[in-house]
Short mmCIF file of C-alpha atoms in Angstrom, two decimals:
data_model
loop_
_atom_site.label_atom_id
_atom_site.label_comp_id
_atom_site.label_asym_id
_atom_site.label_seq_id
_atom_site.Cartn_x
_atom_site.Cartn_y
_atom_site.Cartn_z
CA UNK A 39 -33.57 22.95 -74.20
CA UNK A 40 -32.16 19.42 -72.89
CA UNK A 41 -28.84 20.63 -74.94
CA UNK A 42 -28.61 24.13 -73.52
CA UNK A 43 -29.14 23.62 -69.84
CA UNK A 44 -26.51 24.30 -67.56
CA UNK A 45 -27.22 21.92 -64.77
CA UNK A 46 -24.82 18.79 -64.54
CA UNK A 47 -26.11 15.80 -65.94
CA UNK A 48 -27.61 13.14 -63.45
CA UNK A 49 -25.37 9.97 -63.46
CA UNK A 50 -26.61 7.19 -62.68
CA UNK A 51 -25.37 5.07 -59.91
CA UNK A 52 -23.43 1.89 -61.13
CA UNK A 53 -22.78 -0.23 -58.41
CA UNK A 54 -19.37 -1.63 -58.24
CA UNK A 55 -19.03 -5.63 -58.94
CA UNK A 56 -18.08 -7.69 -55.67
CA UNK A 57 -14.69 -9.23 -55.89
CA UNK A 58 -14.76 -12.75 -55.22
CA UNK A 59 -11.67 -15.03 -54.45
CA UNK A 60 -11.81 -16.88 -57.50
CA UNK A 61 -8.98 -16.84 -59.65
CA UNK A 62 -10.80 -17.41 -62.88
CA UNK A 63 -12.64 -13.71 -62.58
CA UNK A 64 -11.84 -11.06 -64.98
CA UNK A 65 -11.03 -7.75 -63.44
CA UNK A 66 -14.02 -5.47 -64.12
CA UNK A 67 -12.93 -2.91 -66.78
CA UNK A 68 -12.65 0.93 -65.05
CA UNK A 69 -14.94 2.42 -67.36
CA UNK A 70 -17.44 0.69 -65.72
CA UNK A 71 -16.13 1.50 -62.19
CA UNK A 72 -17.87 4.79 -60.54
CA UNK A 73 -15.76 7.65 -60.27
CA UNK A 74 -15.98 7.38 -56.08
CA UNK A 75 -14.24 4.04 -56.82
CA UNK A 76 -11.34 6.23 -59.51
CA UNK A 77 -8.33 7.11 -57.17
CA UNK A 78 -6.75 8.27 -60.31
CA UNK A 79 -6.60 12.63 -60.30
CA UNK A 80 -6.15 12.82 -63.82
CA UNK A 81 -8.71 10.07 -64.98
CA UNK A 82 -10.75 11.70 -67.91
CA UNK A 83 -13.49 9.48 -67.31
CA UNK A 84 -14.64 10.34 -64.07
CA UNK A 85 -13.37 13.61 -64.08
CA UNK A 86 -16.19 15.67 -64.97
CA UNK A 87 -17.71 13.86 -61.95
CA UNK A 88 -14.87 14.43 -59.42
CA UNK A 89 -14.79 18.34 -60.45
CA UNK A 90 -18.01 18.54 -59.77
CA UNK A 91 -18.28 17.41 -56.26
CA UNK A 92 -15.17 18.86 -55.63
CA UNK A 93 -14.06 15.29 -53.97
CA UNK A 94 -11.20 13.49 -55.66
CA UNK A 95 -10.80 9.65 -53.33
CA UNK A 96 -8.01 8.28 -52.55
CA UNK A 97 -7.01 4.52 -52.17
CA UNK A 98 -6.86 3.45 -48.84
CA UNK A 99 -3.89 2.80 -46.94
CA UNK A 100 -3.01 -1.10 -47.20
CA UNK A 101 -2.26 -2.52 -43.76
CA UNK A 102 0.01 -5.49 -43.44
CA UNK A 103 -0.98 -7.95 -41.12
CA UNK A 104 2.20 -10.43 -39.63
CA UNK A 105 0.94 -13.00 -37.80
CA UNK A 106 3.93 -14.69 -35.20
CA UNK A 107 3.78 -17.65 -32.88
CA UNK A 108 6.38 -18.44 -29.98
CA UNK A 109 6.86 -21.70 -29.76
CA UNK A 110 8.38 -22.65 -25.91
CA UNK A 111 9.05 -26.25 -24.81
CA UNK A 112 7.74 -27.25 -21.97
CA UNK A 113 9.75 -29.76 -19.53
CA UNK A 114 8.54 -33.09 -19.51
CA UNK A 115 9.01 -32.66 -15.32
CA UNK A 116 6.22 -29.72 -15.68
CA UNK A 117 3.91 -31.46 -18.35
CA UNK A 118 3.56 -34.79 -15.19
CA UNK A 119 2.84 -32.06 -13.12
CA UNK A 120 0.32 -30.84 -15.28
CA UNK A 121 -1.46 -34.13 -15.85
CA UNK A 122 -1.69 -34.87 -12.25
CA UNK A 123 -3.15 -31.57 -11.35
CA UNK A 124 -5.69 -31.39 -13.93
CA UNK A 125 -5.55 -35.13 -15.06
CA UNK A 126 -8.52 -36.85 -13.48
CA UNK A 127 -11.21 -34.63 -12.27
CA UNK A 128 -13.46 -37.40 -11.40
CA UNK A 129 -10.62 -39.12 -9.09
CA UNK A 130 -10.22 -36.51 -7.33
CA UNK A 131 -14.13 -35.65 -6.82
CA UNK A 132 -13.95 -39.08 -5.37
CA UNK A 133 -11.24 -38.61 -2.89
CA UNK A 134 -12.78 -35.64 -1.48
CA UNK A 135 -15.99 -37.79 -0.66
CA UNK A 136 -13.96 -40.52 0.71
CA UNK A 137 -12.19 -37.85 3.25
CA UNK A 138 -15.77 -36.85 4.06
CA UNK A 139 -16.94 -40.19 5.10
CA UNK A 140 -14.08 -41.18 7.38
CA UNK A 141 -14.86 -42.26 10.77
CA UNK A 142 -12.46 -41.13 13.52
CA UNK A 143 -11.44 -44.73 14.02
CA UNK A 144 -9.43 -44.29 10.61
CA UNK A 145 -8.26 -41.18 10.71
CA UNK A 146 -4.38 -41.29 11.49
CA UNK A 147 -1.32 -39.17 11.43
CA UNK A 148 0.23 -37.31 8.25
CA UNK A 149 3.67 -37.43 7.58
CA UNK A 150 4.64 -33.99 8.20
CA UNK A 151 5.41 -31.74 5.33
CA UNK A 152 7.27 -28.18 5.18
CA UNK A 153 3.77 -26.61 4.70
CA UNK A 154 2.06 -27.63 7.61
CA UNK A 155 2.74 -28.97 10.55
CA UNK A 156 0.23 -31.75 12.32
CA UNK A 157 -0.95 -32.56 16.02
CA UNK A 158 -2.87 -35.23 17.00
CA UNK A 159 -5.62 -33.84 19.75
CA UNK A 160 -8.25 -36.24 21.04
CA UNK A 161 -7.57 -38.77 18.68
CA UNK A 162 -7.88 -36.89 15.47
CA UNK A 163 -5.61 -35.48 13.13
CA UNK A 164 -5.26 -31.16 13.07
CA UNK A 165 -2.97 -29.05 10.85
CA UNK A 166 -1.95 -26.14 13.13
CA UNK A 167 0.38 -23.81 11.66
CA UNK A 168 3.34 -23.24 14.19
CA UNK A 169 1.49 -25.81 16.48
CA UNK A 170 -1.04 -22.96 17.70
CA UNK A 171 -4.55 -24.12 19.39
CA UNK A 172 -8.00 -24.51 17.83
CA UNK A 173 -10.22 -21.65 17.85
CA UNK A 174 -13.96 -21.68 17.81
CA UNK A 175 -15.06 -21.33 14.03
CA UNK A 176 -11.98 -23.26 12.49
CA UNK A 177 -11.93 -25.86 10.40
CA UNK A 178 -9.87 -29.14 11.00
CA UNK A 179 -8.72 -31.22 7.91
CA UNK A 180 -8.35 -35.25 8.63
CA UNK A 181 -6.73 -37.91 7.09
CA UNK A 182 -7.35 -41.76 6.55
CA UNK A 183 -5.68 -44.98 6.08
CA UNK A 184 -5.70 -48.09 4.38
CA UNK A 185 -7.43 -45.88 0.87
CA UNK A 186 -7.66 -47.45 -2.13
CA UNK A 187 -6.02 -44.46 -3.36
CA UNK A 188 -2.97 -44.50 -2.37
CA UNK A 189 -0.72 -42.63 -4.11
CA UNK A 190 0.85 -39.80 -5.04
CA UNK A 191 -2.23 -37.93 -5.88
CA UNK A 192 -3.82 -38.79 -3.12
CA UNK A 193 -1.02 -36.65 -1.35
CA UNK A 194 -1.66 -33.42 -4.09
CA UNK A 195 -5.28 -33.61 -3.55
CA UNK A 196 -5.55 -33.28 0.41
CA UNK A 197 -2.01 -30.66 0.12
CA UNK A 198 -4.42 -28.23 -2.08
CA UNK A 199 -7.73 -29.20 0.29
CA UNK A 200 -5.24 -27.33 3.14
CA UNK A 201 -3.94 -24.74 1.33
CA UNK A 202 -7.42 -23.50 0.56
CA UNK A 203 -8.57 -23.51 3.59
CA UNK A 204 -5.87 -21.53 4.42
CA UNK A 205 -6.16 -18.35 2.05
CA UNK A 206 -9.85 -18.97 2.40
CA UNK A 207 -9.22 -18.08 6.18
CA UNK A 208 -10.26 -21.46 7.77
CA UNK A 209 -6.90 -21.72 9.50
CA UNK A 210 -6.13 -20.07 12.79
CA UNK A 211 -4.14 -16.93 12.89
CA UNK A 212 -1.02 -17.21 14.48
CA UNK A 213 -1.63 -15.72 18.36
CA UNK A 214 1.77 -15.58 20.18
CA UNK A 215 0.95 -16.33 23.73
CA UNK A 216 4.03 -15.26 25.34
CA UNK A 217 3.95 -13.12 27.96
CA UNK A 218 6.26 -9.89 27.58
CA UNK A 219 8.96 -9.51 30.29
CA UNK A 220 8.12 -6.60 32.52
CA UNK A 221 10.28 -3.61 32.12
CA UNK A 222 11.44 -1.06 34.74
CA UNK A 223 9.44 1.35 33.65
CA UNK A 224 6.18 1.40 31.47
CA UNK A 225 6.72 2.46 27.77
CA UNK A 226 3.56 4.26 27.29
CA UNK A 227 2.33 6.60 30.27
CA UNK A 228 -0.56 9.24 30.00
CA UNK A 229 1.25 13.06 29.09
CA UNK A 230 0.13 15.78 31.38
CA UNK A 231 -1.04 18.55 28.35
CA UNK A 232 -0.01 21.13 31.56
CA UNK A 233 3.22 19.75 32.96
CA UNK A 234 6.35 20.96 31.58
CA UNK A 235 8.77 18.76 33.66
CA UNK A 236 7.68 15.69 32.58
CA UNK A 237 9.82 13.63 30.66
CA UNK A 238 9.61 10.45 28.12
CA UNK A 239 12.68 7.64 27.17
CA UNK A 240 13.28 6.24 23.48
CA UNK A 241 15.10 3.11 22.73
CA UNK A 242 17.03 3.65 19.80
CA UNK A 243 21.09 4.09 18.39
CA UNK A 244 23.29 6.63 16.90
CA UNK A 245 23.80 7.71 13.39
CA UNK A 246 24.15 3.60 11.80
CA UNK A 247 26.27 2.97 9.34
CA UNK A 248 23.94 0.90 7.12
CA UNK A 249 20.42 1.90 6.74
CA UNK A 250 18.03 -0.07 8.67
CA UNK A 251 13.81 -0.91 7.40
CA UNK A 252 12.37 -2.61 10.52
CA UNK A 253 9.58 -3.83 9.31
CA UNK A 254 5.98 -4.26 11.88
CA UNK A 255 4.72 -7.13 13.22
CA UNK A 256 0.96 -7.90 13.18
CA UNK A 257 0.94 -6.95 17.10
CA UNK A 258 2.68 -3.14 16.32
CA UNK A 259 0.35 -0.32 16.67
CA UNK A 260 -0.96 0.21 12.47
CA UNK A 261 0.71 3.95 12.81
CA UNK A 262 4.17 2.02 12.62
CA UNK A 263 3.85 1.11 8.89
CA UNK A 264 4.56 3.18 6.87
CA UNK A 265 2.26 2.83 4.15
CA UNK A 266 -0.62 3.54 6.63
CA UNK A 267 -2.36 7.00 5.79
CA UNK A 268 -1.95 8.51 8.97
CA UNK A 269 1.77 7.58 9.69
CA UNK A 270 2.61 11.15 8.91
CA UNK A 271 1.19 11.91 12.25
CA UNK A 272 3.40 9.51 14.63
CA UNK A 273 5.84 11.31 16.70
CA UNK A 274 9.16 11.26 15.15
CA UNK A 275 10.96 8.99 17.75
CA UNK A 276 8.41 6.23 17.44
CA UNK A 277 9.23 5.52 13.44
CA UNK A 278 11.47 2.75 12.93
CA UNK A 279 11.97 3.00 9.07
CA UNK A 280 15.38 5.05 8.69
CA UNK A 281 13.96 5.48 5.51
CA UNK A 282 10.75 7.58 6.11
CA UNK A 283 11.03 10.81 4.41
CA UNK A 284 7.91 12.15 6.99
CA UNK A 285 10.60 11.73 9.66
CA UNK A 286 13.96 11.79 8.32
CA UNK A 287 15.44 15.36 8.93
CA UNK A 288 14.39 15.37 13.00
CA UNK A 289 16.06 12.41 12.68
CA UNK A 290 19.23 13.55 11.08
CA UNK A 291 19.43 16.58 13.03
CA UNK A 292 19.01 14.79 16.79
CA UNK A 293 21.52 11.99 15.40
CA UNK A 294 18.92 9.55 16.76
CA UNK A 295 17.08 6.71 15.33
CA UNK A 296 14.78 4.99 17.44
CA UNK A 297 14.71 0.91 17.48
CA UNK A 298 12.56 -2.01 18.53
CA UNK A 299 13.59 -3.02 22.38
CA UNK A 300 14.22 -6.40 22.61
CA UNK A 301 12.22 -7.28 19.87
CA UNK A 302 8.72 -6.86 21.98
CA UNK A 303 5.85 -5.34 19.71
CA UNK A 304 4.66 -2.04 20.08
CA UNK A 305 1.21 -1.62 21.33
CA UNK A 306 0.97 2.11 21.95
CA UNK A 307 2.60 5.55 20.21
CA UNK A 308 2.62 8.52 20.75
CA UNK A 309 1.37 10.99 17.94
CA UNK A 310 2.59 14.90 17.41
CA UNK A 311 -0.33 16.10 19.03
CA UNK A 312 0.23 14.32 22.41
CA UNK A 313 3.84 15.67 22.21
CA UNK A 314 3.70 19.21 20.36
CA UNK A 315 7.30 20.08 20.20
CA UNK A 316 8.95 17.86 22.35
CA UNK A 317 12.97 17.76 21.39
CA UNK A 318 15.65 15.37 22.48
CA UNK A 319 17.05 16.58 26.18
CA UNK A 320 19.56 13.60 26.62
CA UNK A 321 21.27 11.06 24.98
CA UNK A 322 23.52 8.40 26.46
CA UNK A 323 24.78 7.44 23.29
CA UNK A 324 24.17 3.65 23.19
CA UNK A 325 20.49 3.20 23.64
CA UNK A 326 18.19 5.55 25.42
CA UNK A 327 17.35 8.59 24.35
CA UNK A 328 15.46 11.08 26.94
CA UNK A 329 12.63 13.58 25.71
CA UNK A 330 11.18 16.81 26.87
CA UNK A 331 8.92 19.81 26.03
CA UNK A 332 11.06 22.49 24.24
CA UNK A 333 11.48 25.64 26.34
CA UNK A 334 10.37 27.79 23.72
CA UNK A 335 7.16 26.02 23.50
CA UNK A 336 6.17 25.12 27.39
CA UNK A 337 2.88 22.59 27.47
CA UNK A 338 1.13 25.06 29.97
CA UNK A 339 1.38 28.08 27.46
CA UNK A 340 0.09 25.76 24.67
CA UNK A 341 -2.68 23.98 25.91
CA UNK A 342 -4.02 26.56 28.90
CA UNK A 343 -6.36 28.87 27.41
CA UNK A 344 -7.18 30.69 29.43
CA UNK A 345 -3.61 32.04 30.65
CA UNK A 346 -2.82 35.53 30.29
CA UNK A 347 0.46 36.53 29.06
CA UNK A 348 1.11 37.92 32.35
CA UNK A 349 0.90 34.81 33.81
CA UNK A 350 3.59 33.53 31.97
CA UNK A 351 6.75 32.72 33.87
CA UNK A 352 9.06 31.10 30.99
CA UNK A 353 11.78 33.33 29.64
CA UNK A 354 12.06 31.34 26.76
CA UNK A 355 8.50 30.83 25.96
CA UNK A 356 7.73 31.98 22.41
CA UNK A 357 3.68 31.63 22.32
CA UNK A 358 3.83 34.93 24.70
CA UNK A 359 7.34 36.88 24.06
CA UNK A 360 5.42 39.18 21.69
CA UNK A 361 2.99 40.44 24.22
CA UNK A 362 6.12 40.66 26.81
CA UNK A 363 8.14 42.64 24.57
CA UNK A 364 5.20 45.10 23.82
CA UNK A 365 4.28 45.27 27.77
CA UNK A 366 8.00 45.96 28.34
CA UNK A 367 8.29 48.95 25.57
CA UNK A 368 5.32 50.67 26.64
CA UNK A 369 6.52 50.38 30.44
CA UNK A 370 9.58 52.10 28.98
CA UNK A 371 7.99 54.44 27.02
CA UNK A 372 6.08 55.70 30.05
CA UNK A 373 9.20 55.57 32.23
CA UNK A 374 11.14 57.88 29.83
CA UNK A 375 8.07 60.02 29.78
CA UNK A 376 7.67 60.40 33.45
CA UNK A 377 11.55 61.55 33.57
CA UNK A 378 10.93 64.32 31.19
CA UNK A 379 8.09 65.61 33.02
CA UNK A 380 9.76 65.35 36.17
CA UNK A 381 12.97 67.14 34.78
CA UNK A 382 10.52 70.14 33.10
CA UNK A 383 9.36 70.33 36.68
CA UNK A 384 12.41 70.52 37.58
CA UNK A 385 13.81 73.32 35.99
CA UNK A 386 10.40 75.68 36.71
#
């Protein structure tokens, strides 16, 4: 019976040797290898097993592995630097405590650096950038004499003290106090949404030669950047980027680009919904620009509601020229139709 059954013979599992690094092991012999460890097709050995299974392994892929190091000099003028940033925690620990304990007897005066610049107020020593005022909630930064640190160091460790106070936000912003000259007119006035003879003035050039990226200043309105989300939105003679593809072809088709007067901030804009339609009425050609509603679109017929089209009393006006134009057909359709009956009459 055990020689005339058909079922494959149970083999049993040999488990394969571990290969050690040692160069004084014999390879173990393949006979004695099982047949998932064979990556030979045509082995007669583990054949029978492969055919059976119907899985035939192959050797894995060998991966090369390249190890590379860079090997960069470093300047002997950056590896001081180095050490005396890094150098002597514990010194440095210790002139930070020292700066803590000074009286105001002993604080004195800096020698400036390009950094910051210093003012002495009330006896005591206050890095002010641009020589602005205190505010409430800032931080002052003092210095001492006669330290038994004195050195070069001591200088590093108080510079970095300041500068991290100053991207930590300790510093006072810069606040320009100077007043803006008055001009003859005021830039931003309140638009009548039902006047249609009022008018606004732009400061701005010509077609320029070179390209010009005027750039905001922290007291511009934030619709004046560019990269702000609702810039899109900003009346078209209020961007200053000749760049800004949101406002380019009004632009290039008025031949106007509007500019920063006398270099004063901008405060207030005007958006595209305080000015629907508005085109460019007048230009002098050097640097004012005048603005108006468009005809075709007066500000009564947009923003009155409640008008009828037969209250209408622009030619131009395009919100109501369909209903004119159908009034006026059917007044000559009945015209023409009153002739013919009058003519019928006529003849009888």
């Amino acid at each position: 019976m055990a020689r005339d059954c058909r079922q494959p013979k149970r083999i049993q599992h040999q488990p394969v040797p571990e290969k050690r690094a040692n160069l004084a092991s014999k390879e173990v012999p393949h006979e004695q290898l099982t047949w998932t460890a064979c990556y030979d097709d045509d082995c007669f050995t583990h054949q029978e097993s492969k055919n059976e299974t119907g899985w035939y392994p192959k050797a894995p892929k060998k991966t090369k592995t390249l190890a590379m190091a860079k090997k960069e000099e470093i300047p002997t003028k950056y590896i001081c630097m180095m050490r005396k940033e890094y150098g002597n925690k514990k010194f440095i620990r210790k002139v930070k405590e020292q700066l803590e304990d000074l009286s105001r007897e002993d604080r004195i005066e800096v020698i400036k650096r390009p950094e910051l610049d210093f003012k002495e107020i009330e006896g005591r020593i206050d890095f002010r950038l641009n020589n602005e005022e205190p505010q409430a909630g800032s931080s002052s930064f003092v210095f001492g004499k006669d330290s038994p640190y004195d050195s070069d160091e001591f200088y590093e460790v108080t510079r970095r003290h300041t500068q991290t106070e100053i991207s930590q936000g300790s510093c006072p912003s810069i606040d320009d106090t100077s007043s803006e000259e008055d001009s003859d007119e005021p830039r931003y006035r309140n638009i009548d949404p039902l006047d249609d003879e009022q008018t606004l003035q732009f400061y701005g050039t010509g077609e320029p030669k070179e390209v010009s990226m005027t750039r905001p200043t922290k007291k511009d309105h934030s619709l004046l950047d560019v990269k702000d989300v609702f810039h899109k939105e900003l009346f078209w003679a209020e961007c200053l980027d000749d760049k800004c593809l949101w406002h380019l072809s009004p632009k290039k088709d008025s031949h106007f680009y509007p500019r920063r007067r006398d270099n004063r901030p901008i405060k207030d804009v005007y958006v595209d919904d305080q000015l629907p339609n508005w085109m460019l009425m007048y230009f002098d050609g050097t640097d004012r620009a005048t603005f108006g509603p468009d005809p075709s679109f007066p500000m009564s017929c947009q923003h009155n509601k409640d008008m009828d089209w037969h209250e209408c009393r622009h030619d131009q006006c395009q919100i109501h020229y369909i209903y004119k134009a159908q009034a006026w057909r059917e007044r000559q359709e009945q015209i023409e139709q009153e002739d013919r009956l009058r003519r019928r009459m006529s003849k009888n």
